[in-house]
Coordinates of C-alpha atoms in Angstrom, one line a residue:
M1 CA -15.9 -60.4 9.1
Y2 CA -13.8 -57.6 10.2
Q3 CA -14.1 -54.4 8.5
S4 CA -11.5 -51.6 8.5
L5 CA -12.5 -48.6 10.8
Y6 CA -12.3 -46.0 7.9
K7 CA -14.8 -48.3 5.8
K8 CA -17.0 -48.9 8.8
Y9 CA -17.2 -45.2 9.6
R10 CA -17.6 -43.9 6.1
P11 CA -20.3 -41.5 6.2
R12 CA -23.7 -42.6 4.6
L13 CA -25.6 -39.4 5.0
F14 CA -24.6 -35.6 4.0
D15 CA -25.3 -34.8 7.6
N16 CA -22.5 -37.1 8.8
I17 CA -19.9 -35.5 6.7
V18 CA -17.2 -33.7 8.8
G19 CA -15.5 -30.5 7.9
Q20 CA -17.2 -29.8 4.4
E21 CA -20.4 -28.0 5.5
K22 CA -20.6 -25.5 2.4
V23 CA -20.2 -28.3 -0.1
V24 CA -22.9 -30.3 1.7
E25 CA -25.1 -27.4 1.8
V26 CA -24.9 -26.8 -1.8
L27 CA -25.4 -30.3 -3.0
K28 CA -28.3 -31.0 -0.7
N29 CA -30.1 -27.9 -2.0
Q30 CA -29.6 -29.0 -5.5
I31 CA -31.0 -32.3 -4.9
K32 CA -33.9 -31.1 -2.9
N33 CA -34.7 -28.7 -5.6
D34 CA -34.0 -31.2 -8.4
R35 CA -31.4 -28.9 -10.0
T36 CA -28.5 -31.3 -10.2
G37 CA -25.8 -30.8 -12.9
H38 CA -24.7 -33.6 -15.4
A39 CA -21.1 -33.4 -14.3
Y40 CA -19.2 -32.5 -11.0
L41 CA -15.5 -32.2 -10.1
F42 CA -14.5 -32.8 -6.6
T43 CA -10.9 -31.6 -5.7
G44 CA -8.9 -31.5 -2.5
V45 CA -6.2 -33.5 -0.5
R46 CA -6.8 -37.1 0.5
G47 CA -9.0 -38.1 3.2
T48 CA -11.4 -35.1 3.1
G49 CA -14.6 -36.7 1.9
K50 CA -14.6 -36.6 -2.0
T51 CA -15.4 -40.3 -2.6
S52 CA -17.8 -40.4 0.4
I53 CA -19.9 -37.4 -1.0
A54 CA -19.7 -38.7 -4.4
K55 CA -21.3 -42.2 -3.2
I56 CA -23.8 -40.4 -1.1
M57 CA -24.8 -38.1 -4.0
A58 CA -25.1 -41.0 -6.5
Q59 CA -27.6 -42.6 -3.7
A60 CA -29.4 -39.2 -3.2
V61 CA -30.3 -38.7 -6.9
N62 CA -31.7 -42.2 -7.2
C63 CA -33.3 -42.5 -3.8
L64 CA -37.1 -43.2 -3.7
N65 CA -37.7 -41.5 -0.4
L66 CA -35.4 -38.5 0.0
K67 CA -35.1 -37.1 3.6
D68 CA -34.2 -33.4 3.6
G69 CA -31.8 -33.9 0.7
N70 CA -30.3 -37.1 2.3
P71 CA -30.8 -40.6 0.9
C72 CA -33.1 -42.8 3.3
N73 CA -30.8 -45.9 3.1
E74 CA -34.0 -48.0 3.3
C75 CA -35.5 -48.2 -0.2
K76 CA -34.6 -51.0 -2.5
I77 CA -32.4 -48.5 -4.7
C78 CA -30.3 -47.4 -1.4
K79 CA -30.0 -50.9 -0.3
S80 CA -28.7 -52.1 -3.6
I81 CA -26.2 -49.4 -3.8
L82 CA -25.0 -49.9 -0.3
E83 CA -24.6 -53.6 -0.9
G84 CA -22.7 -53.0 -4.2
N85 CA -25.3 -54.8 -6.4
N86 CA -26.6 -51.8 -8.3
T87 CA -25.3 -52.0 -11.9
D88 CA -26.4 -48.3 -12.6
I89 CA -23.6 -47.0 -10.2
I90 CA -20.3 -47.5 -11.7
E91 CA -17.0 -46.8 -9.8
M92 CA -13.9 -46.5 -11.9
D93 CA -10.4 -46.3 -10.7
A94 CA -8.6 -44.0 -13.4
A95 CA -5.2 -45.0 -12.0
S96 CA -5.6 -48.6 -13.4
N97 CA -8.2 -47.7 -16.1
N98 CA -6.5 -44.7 -17.9
G99 CA -6.6 -45.6 -21.4
V100 CA -8.8 -44.7 -24.5
D101 CA -10.5 -48.2 -24.5
D102 CA -11.8 -47.8 -21.0
I103 CA -13.4 -44.4 -21.9
R104 CA -14.8 -45.8 -25.1
S105 CA -16.5 -48.5 -23.1
I106 CA -18.3 -45.8 -21.1
K107 CA -19.3 -44.0 -24.3
D108 CA -20.8 -47.0 -25.5
E109 CA -22.7 -47.8 -22.3
I110 CA -24.3 -44.4 -21.8
S111 CA -26.7 -44.7 -24.6
F112 CA -28.6 -47.4 -22.7
L113 CA -31.1 -46.4 -20.2
P114 CA -30.5 -47.5 -16.5
T115 CA -31.7 -50.8 -15.5
S116 CA -33.3 -50.1 -12.1
S117 CA -32.5 -46.5 -11.1
K118 CA -33.4 -43.0 -12.4
Y119 CA -29.8 -42.0 -13.3
R120 CA -26.6 -44.0 -14.3
V121 CA -23.9 -42.3 -12.3
Y122 CA -20.2 -42.7 -13.2
I123 CA -17.7 -42.0 -10.2
I124 CA -14.1 -41.7 -11.7
D125 CA -11.6 -41.5 -8.9
E126 CA -8.2 -40.0 -9.5
V127 CA -9.3 -38.8 -12.9
H128 CA -6.0 -36.9 -13.4
M129 CA -4.3 -40.3 -14.1
L130 CA -6.1 -40.5 -17.4
S131 CA -4.1 -40.4 -20.5
M132 CA -4.4 -37.4 -22.9
G133 CA -6.2 -39.7 -25.3
A134 CA -8.7 -40.8 -22.6
F135 CA -9.3 -37.1 -21.8
N136 CA -10.1 -36.2 -25.5
A137 CA -12.4 -39.3 -25.8
L138 CA -14.2 -38.2 -22.5
L139 CA -14.6 -34.5 -23.6
K140 CA -17.5 -34.8 -25.9
T141 CA -19.3 -37.4 -23.6
L142 CA -18.8 -34.9 -20.6
E143 CA -20.1 -32.0 -22.4
E144 CA -23.3 -33.4 -23.8
P145 CA -24.3 -36.7 -22.1
P146 CA -27.8 -38.1 -22.2
S147 CA -30.3 -37.0 -19.7
H148 CA -30.1 -40.1 -17.6
V149 CA -26.3 -40.0 -17.0
K150 CA -24.3 -38.0 -14.5
F151 CA -20.5 -37.9 -14.1
I152 CA -18.6 -37.2 -10.8
L153 CA -14.9 -36.9 -11.1
A154 CA -12.6 -36.8 -8.0
T155 CA -9.0 -35.8 -7.9
T156 CA -6.2 -34.7 -5.7
E157 CA -4.2 -32.9 -8.4
P158 CA -6.7 -30.8 -10.4
Q159 CA -3.7 -28.9 -12.0
K160 CA -3.1 -31.9 -14.2
L161 CA -6.5 -31.8 -15.7
P162 CA -7.1 -30.1 -19.2
A163 CA -8.9 -26.8 -18.9
T164 CA -11.6 -28.1 -21.3
I165 CA -12.5 -30.9 -18.7
I166 CA -12.6 -28.4 -15.8
S167 CA -14.8 -26.1 -17.7
R168 CA -17.4 -28.7 -18.3
C169 CA -17.9 -29.7 -14.6
Q170 CA -19.4 -28.0 -11.5
R171 CA -16.1 -27.9 -9.3
F172 CA -16.2 -28.1 -5.6
E173 CA -12.9 -27.5 -3.5
F174 CA -12.6 -29.8 -0.5
I175 CA -10.7 -28.1 2.3
K176 CA -8.4 -29.7 5.0
I177 CA -10.5 -30.8 8.0
D178 CA -9.9 -28.8 11.2
E179 CA -8.0 -30.7 13.9
E180 CA -10.8 -30.1 16.4
K181 CA -13.2 -31.8 14.2
I182 CA -10.8 -34.7 13.4
Y183 CA -10.4 -34.9 17.2
G184 CA -14.2 -35.0 17.9
L185 CA -14.5 -37.7 15.2
L186 CA -11.7 -39.9 16.7
K187 CA -13.2 -39.5 20.1
K188 CA -16.6 -40.6 19.0
I189 CA -15.1 -43.7 17.2
A190 CA -12.8 -44.6 20.5
V191 CA -16.0 -44.5 22.6
E192 CA -18.1 -46.6 20.4
M193 CA -15.2 -49.1 19.7
N194 CA -14.2 -49.1 23.4
I195 CA -10.7 -48.1 22.8
K196 CA -8.9 -46.7 25.9
I197 CA -6.7 -43.7 24.9
E198 CA -5.9 -40.6 26.7
D199 CA -6.9 -37.3 25.2
N200 CA -3.4 -36.0 24.5
A201 CA -2.9 -39.1 22.4
L202 CA -6.0 -38.3 20.3
K203 CA -4.9 -34.7 19.9
L204 CA -1.5 -36.0 18.6
I205 CA -3.3 -38.2 16.1
S206 CA -5.5 -35.4 15.0
I207 CA -2.4 -33.1 14.3
L208 CA -0.5 -36.0 12.7
A209 CA -3.7 -36.5 10.3
R210 CA -2.8 -33.2 8.7
G211 CA -6.4 -32.4 7.6
S212 CA -7.3 -36.0 6.5
A213 CA -10.0 -37.9 8.4
R214 CA -9.0 -41.2 7.0
D215 CA -5.4 -40.8 7.9
G216 CA -6.6 -40.1 11.4
I217 CA -8.9 -43.0 11.6
S218 CA -6.2 -45.3 10.2
I219 CA -3.6 -44.3 12.9
L220 CA -6.2 -44.8 15.6
E221 CA -7.0 -48.3 14.1
S222 CA -3.2 -49.2 14.0
I223 CA -2.7 -48.5 17.7
S224 CA -6.2 -49.8 18.9
N225 CA -4.9 -53.2 19.8
L226 CA -2.4 -52.1 22.3
S227 CA -3.1 -53.5 25.8
G228 CA -4.0 -50.8 28.6
E229 CA -4.6 -47.1 28.2
I230 CA -2.8 -45.7 25.1
K231 CA -0.5 -42.8 25.7
V232 CA 1.2 -40.2 23.7
K233 CA 4.3 -42.2 23.7
D234 CA 2.7 -45.3 22.3
V235 CA 1.4 -43.2 19.3
R236 CA 4.9 -42.0 18.8
N237 CA 6.3 -45.4 18.7
I238 CA 3.8 -46.9 16.4
I239 CA 3.9 -44.3 13.8
G240 CA 7.7 -44.1 13.8
M241 CA 8.2 -40.7 15.6
P242 CA 11.4 -40.2 17.3
E243 CA 11.9 -40.2 20.9
T244 CA 11.5 -36.7 22.2
K245 CA 14.5 -37.0 24.7
I246 CA 16.9 -37.6 21.7
I247 CA 15.4 -34.8 19.6
I248 CA 16.1 -32.3 22.6
D249 CA 19.5 -33.8 22.9
V250 CA 20.1 -32.9 19.1
F251 CA 18.8 -29.5 19.7
K252 CA 21.2 -29.1 22.7
N253 CA 24.2 -30.5 20.6
I254 CA 23.5 -27.7 18.0
L255 CA 23.5 -25.1 20.7
L256 CA 26.6 -26.4 22.4
S257 CA 28.4 -26.9 19.0
D258 CA 29.0 -30.6 20.0
S259 CA 29.5 -32.2 16.5
K260 CA 30.4 -35.6 17.8
T261 CA 27.5 -36.1 20.1
L262 CA 25.3 -34.8 17.3
I263 CA 26.4 -37.3 14.9
K264 CA 26.2 -40.1 17.5
N265 CA 22.5 -39.0 18.3
I266 CA 21.4 -38.7 14.5
N267 CA 22.9 -42.0 13.7
L268 CA 21.0 -43.6 16.6
L269 CA 17.7 -42.4 15.3
F270 CA 18.6 -43.7 11.6
N271 CA 19.4 -47.1 13.2
E272 CA 16.1 -47.2 15.0
G273 CA 14.5 -46.8 11.5
K274 CA 13.3 -43.3 11.9
E275 CA 12.8 -41.3 8.6
P276 CA 15.0 -38.4 8.0
I277 CA 12.1 -36.0 7.2
T278 CA 10.2 -37.3 10.2
I279 CA 13.4 -36.4 12.4
L280 CA 13.6 -32.9 11.0
T281 CA 9.9 -32.4 11.4
E282 CA 9.8 -33.4 15.0
L283 CA 13.0 -31.3 15.8
L284 CA 11.3 -28.2 14.1
N285 CA 8.2 -28.9 16.4
V286 CA 10.4 -28.8 19.6
I287 CA 12.2 -25.6 18.5
T288 CA 9.1 -23.9 17.4
A289 CA 7.6 -24.6 20.9
C290 CA 10.6 -23.1 22.5
Y291 CA 10.5 -20.0 20.1
L292 CA 6.8 -19.3 20.9
E293 CA 7.1 -20.1 24.6
E294 CA 3.4 -21.2 24.8
S295 CA 2.2 -24.1 27.0
T296 CA -0.5 -24.7 24.5
T297 CA 2.1 -26.0 21.9
L298 CA 3.1 -28.8 24.3
S299 CA -0.2 -30.6 24.5
T300 CA 1.0 -33.5 22.4
Y301 CA 3.8 -34.2 24.8
D302 CA 3.5 -36.0 28.3
E303 CA 4.4 -34.3 31.6
E304 CA 8.0 -35.4 31.6
E305 CA 8.7 -34.2 27.9
R306 CA 7.0 -30.8 28.6
K307 CA 9.4 -30.1 31.5
M308 CA 12.4 -30.9 29.4
I309 CA 11.3 -28.7 26.5
S310 CA 10.3 -25.9 28.7
K311 CA 13.8 -25.4 30.0
Y312 CA 14.6 -23.7 26.6
F313 CA 11.9 -21.2 26.8
N314 CA 14.3 -18.3 27.6
L315 CA 16.7 -18.7 24.7
D316 CA 17.4 -15.7 22.4
K317 CA 14.5 -15.6 19.9
I318 CA 16.5 -14.2 17.0
E319 CA 19.0 -17.0 17.2
V320 CA 16.3 -19.6 17.6
Y321 CA 14.5 -18.2 14.7
K322 CA 17.7 -18.6 12.5
I323 CA 17.9 -22.3 13.5
I324 CA 14.2 -22.8 12.5
K325 CA 14.8 -21.1 9.1
D326 CA 17.9 -23.4 8.5
I327 CA 15.8 -26.5 9.3
L328 CA 13.1 -25.5 6.9
N329 CA 15.8 -25.1 4.2
I330 CA 17.0 -28.6 4.8
I331 CA 13.5 -30.3 4.6
S332 CA 13.1 -28.3 1.3
D333 CA 16.5 -29.5 0.0
A334 CA 15.7 -33.1 1.1
K335 CA 12.8 -33.5 -1.3
Y336 CA 15.1 -33.5 -4.3
V337 CA 17.9 -35.8 -2.9
E338 CA 17.4 -39.7 -3.0
D339 CA 19.7 -40.3 0.0
K340 CA 18.0 -38.1 2.5
K341 CA 20.2 -39.3 5.4
I342 CA 23.2 -37.5 4.0
I343 CA 21.5 -34.3 3.4
V344 CA 20.1 -34.3 6.9
L345 CA 23.2 -35.0 8.6
S346 CA 25.2 -32.5 6.5
G347 CA 22.6 -29.8 7.0
M348 CA 22.7 -30.3 10.8
L349 CA 26.5 -30.0 10.9
E350 CA 26.2 -26.9 8.8
I351 CA 23.8 -25.3 11.4
L352 CA 26.1 -26.5 14.3
E353 CA 29.1 -24.7 12.5
K354 CA 27.2 -21.5 12.1
N355 CA 26.6 -21.3 16.0
R356 CA 30.0 -22.7 16.9
N357 CA 31.2 -19.1 17.8
N358 CA 28.0 -18.1 19.5
K359 CA 29.1 -18.0 23.1
Y360 CA 25.7 -16.5 24.2
L361 CA 23.8 -19.6 23.2
S362 CA 26.3 -22.1 24.8
N363 CA 26.2 -20.2 28.0
S364 CA 22.5 -20.1 28.1
V365 CA 22.3 -23.8 27.5
K366 CA 25.0 -24.5 30.4
N367 CA 22.8 -22.2 32.7
I368 CA 19.5 -24.0 31.9
E369 CA 20.7 -27.1 33.9
N370 CA 20.2 -25.0 37.1
I371 CA 16.8 -23.7 36.3
N372 CA 13.8 -25.0 38.0
V373 CA 11.6 -26.4 35.4
E374 CA 8.4 -26.3 37.4
N375 CA 9.1 -22.5 38.0
V376 CA 9.3 -22.1 34.3
L377 CA 6.0 -23.8 33.5
E378 CA 4.3 -22.1 36.3
K379 CA 5.5 -18.6 35.1
T380 CA 4.5 -19.5 31.5
L381 CA 1.0 -20.4 32.8
K382 CA 1.0 -17.3 35.0
E383 CA 1.8 -15.2 32.1
D384 CA -1.0 -16.7 30.2
V385 CA -3.5 -15.9 33.0
E386 CA -2.3 -12.4 33.3
V387 CA -2.9 -11.8 29.6
E388 CA -6.4 -13.1 29.9
N389 CA -6.9 -11.0 33.0
K390 CA -5.6 -8.1 31.3
K391 CA -7.9 -8.5 28.3
E392 CA -11.0 -8.9 30.7
I393 CA -10.0 -5.6 32.4
R394 CA -9.6 -3.7 29.2
E395 CA -13.1 -5.0 28.0
E396 CA -14.5 -4.0 31.4
E397 CA -13.0 -0.5 31.0
K398 CA -14.5 -0.3 27.6
R399 CA -17.8 -1.2 28.7
K400 CA -17.7 1.5 31.3
T401 CA -16.4 4.2 29.0
D402 CA -19.1 3.3 26.6
K403 CA -21.7 3.6 29.2
V404 CA -20.5 7.0 30.5
R405 CA -20.4 8.2 26.9
N406 CA -24.0 7.2 26.2
T407 CA -25.1 8.8 29.4
Q408 CA -23.3 12.0 28.5
K409 CA -24.8 11.9 25.1
E410 CA -28.3 11.4 26.5
E411 CA -27.9 14.4 28.8
T412 CA -26.6 16.6 26.0
E413 CA -29.6 15.6 24.0
E414 CA -32.0 16.6 26.6
K415 CA -30.3 20.0 27.2
R416 CA -30.5 20.6 23.5
K417 CA -34.2 19.8 23.5
E418 CA -34.9 22.2 26.4
N419 CA -32.9 25.1 25.1
G420 CA -33.9 24.5 21.6
S421 CA -35.6 28.0 21.2
I422 CA -32.8 29.9 22.6
L423 CA -30.3 28.0 20.5
K424 CA -32.5 28.9 17.5
E425 CA -32.6 32.6 18.1
E426 CA -28.9 32.6 18.8
R427 CA -28.4 31.1 15.4
V428 CA -30.6 33.5 13.8
D429 CA -28.6 36.5 15.2
I430 CA -25.5 34.9 14.3
N431 CA -26.6 34.5 10.7
I432 CA -27.8 38.0 10.5
E433 CA -24.4 39.2 11.6
N434 CA -22.7 36.9 9.2
K435 CA -24.8 38.2 6.4
K436 CA -24.0 41.7 7.4
S437 CA -20.3 41.3 7.5
D438 CA -20.5 39.5 4.2
L439 CA -22.2 42.5 2.5
E440 CA -19.7 44.9 3.9
Q441 CA -16.9 42.5 2.7
A442 CA -18.5 42.3 -0.7
K443 CA -18.8 46.1 -1.1
E444 CA -15.3 46.4 0.1
N445 CA -14.1 44.0 -2.5
K446 CA -16.2 45.8 -5.1
E447 CA -14.7 49.1 -4.3
K448 CA -11.2 47.6 -4.3
I449 CA -11.7 46.0 -7.9
K450 CA -12.9 49.3 -9.2
K451 CA -9.9 51.1 -7.7
E452 CA -7.5 48.5 -9.2
E453 CA -9.2 48.7 -12.5
K454 CA -8.8 52.7 -12.6
N455 CA -5.2 52.4 -11.6
K456 CA -4.7 49.8 -14.4
K457 CA -6.3 52.0 -17.0
H458 CA -4.3 55.1 -15.7
Q459 CA -1.2 53.0 -16.0
E460 CA -2.0 51.9 -19.6
E461 CA -2.8 55.4 -20.6
T462 CA 0.6 56.7 -19.3
K463 CA 2.4 53.8 -21.0
L464 CA 0.7 54.6 -24.1
E465 CA 1.6 58.2 -24.0
K466 CA 5.2 57.3 -23.5
N467 CA 5.4 54.7 -26.4
I468 CA 3.6 57.1 -28.9
K469 CA 6.1 57.9 -31.6
V470 CA 5.4 60.5 -34.4
L471 CA 7.2 60.1 -37.8
D472 CA 7.5 63.4 -39.3
T473 CA 6.1 64.5 -42.8
L474 CA 9.3 64.6 -44.5
T475 CA 10.0 60.9 -43.9
F476 CA 6.4 60.2 -45.2
R477 CA 7.0 62.6 -48.2
K478 CA 10.1 60.8 -49.0
Y479 CA 8.4 57.3 -49.5
M480 CA 5.5 59.0 -51.1
I481 CA 7.6 60.5 -53.9
Q482 CA 9.3 57.2 -54.6
M483 CA 5.8 55.5 -55.1
Q484 CA 3.7 58.0 -56.8
N485 CA 3.5 61.4 -58.6
A486 CA 3.9 64.5 -56.6
K487 CA 0.4 65.8 -57.1
M488 CA -0.7 64.0 -54.0
F489 CA 1.3 66.6 -52.0
V490 CA -0.7 69.4 -52.8
A491 CA -3.6 67.9 -50.9
L492 CA -1.5 65.8 -48.4
S493 CA 1.3 67.9 -47.3
N494 CA 0.6 67.6 -43.7
A495 CA 0.1 63.7 -43.3
K496 CA 1.6 62.2 -40.2
I497 CA 2.1 58.5 -39.1
I498 CA 1.6 57.7 -35.5
L499 CA 2.7 54.5 -34.0
E500 CA 0.9 53.6 -30.8
N501 CA 2.4 50.8 -28.5
N502 CA 4.3 49.4 -31.5
E503 CA 1.2 47.6 -32.5
N504 CA -1.7 50.0 -33.7
L505 CA -0.6 52.1 -36.5
K506 CA -2.8 55.2 -37.5
V507 CA -2.1 57.7 -40.4
V508 CA -3.7 61.0 -39.8
L509 CA -4.1 63.4 -42.7
T510 CA -4.6 67.2 -42.0
N511 CA -4.9 69.9 -44.7
E512 CA -6.4 73.1 -43.3
S513 CA -5.4 75.4 -46.3
N514 CA -7.3 73.5 -49.1
P515 CA -9.4 70.6 -48.0
D516 CA -11.1 70.4 -51.5
N517 CA -7.9 69.1 -53.1
L518 CA -8.5 65.7 -51.8
E519 CA -11.6 65.5 -53.9
I520 CA -9.5 66.2 -57.0
L521 CA -7.9 62.8 -56.6
N522 CA -9.5 59.4 -56.6
K523 CA -10.2 58.9 -52.8
K524 CA -9.6 55.3 -53.0
E525 CA -6.3 55.4 -54.9
A526 CA -5.2 58.1 -52.3
L527 CA -5.9 55.9 -49.2
D528 CA -4.3 52.7 -50.8
L529 CA -1.3 54.8 -51.7
I530 CA -1.1 56.1 -48.0
S531 CA -1.6 52.7 -46.6
T532 CA 1.0 51.2 -48.8
V533 CA 3.7 53.8 -47.8
A534 CA 2.9 53.5 -44.2
E535 CA 3.2 49.7 -44.2
K536 CA 6.6 50.0 -45.9
I537 CA 7.8 52.4 -43.5
V538 CA 7.0 50.3 -40.3
N539 CA 6.1 46.9 -41.9
K540 CA 2.7 46.6 -40.0
K541 CA -1.0 46.9 -41.1
V542 CA -2.1 50.4 -40.8
K543 CA -5.5 52.3 -40.4
V544 CA -5.9 55.5 -42.3
E545 CA -7.8 58.3 -41.0
Y546 CA -8.1 61.9 -42.5
V547 CA -9.3 65.0 -40.8
F548 CA -10.1 68.3 -42.6

């Protein structure tokens, strides 16, 4: 019975998985160390190995004879799983079983022990299709399942899952598979299946797969029954890609502002059944190849097509970039329009109108017809070779420079070792001289500071002398008479108030004729009275002193 290639070549061991090395490494180590979790979430685009790894893991955790983390595929458990007869491995498609009742049936089953295996494993594919009620029903079960139950959830749209579901799982992100790895896988299948196909056709399929191994294998299977050796042109025809010659003509119509021929060519592609987005994508690929001017971008085209595209390598890059940007905008707008033919045709005409007055582009296209295509290709290849040669020359020069530097460094080190003692004495002399100069400098600074302080003090004294004000005795007597009896003047007739710097106020009492008169009065009362009078005169706190 015939089996589809993607099913026939579905990996049965972790080691056969293509492009997911990190995920495989972690899962194998968990299985070898018996540290597997109760719930896993596999996310990523289609065809990257989510379901395949889920099936391999379901086998591995139940395998009776593990081989470096891989299932043996020989024991009775592995055989029953491969044959689809093991009732402990349940695969569920959430797209068609997305109700609450489907999840409740799982809740009822998990309380029973597995019939023949160590674990009961539930693989729920496209889990994002479950209803909100089903998610709520699954939540508690997923959080605390019995020890003999494991869940593996797979989805291409993790953003649709509730955060409560994601947080209860070990999440693994499956990346898009590299084109070279897909090419290697397709090459292996083609050899084993005796499919005659040229390398460029396989490379085209690996590009069209867009990171999905299953898509690449499906395309290979769809063209595998063609007679003779399969070429790039055959791949394009089978998958509905437009003819390259017409695409180049569309590009030329835009550059020449030939709207009539442009409409004719686009309608011709539509009548052949080509998808509007496919037409725009192929046109974008051709224009991008012209923009980059790299022969490597033409690997998916045959010799004749490469010559046709290479004619446009010398176009102005800025103008070509503008056209690329406009085509990307049309592709973006077409996603939201039901009739994509209209948006594609109107968008192409809009680009044409933008370039209608661009004489430079139209003249460039007219001159292209006279260009020798082989010379253009030869020039491009020659430039690539020159770039590589220049790179090798720079690397060689760098190696030589590094070698010379290392030699000079070694010689310098040897000289330093030979002249070590001399250098040491010279350093000591230099240090002594430096210390002497530092001491002299410090001494000079100290003298300078002293001189500055002296000058400052002298300036302050001079300023103080200038600011001293003496209030005569009469003024003082006047206020004294107003505030107290006149007996005080017998003893204090020579009192003076001196104001220094308008800040420090002193009252100086002098009485050379009769110093004992001060003792007649109450000394405290006298001093308080004098202080009060002085404060009233100058409105400041005072210090009273008396001299006899």
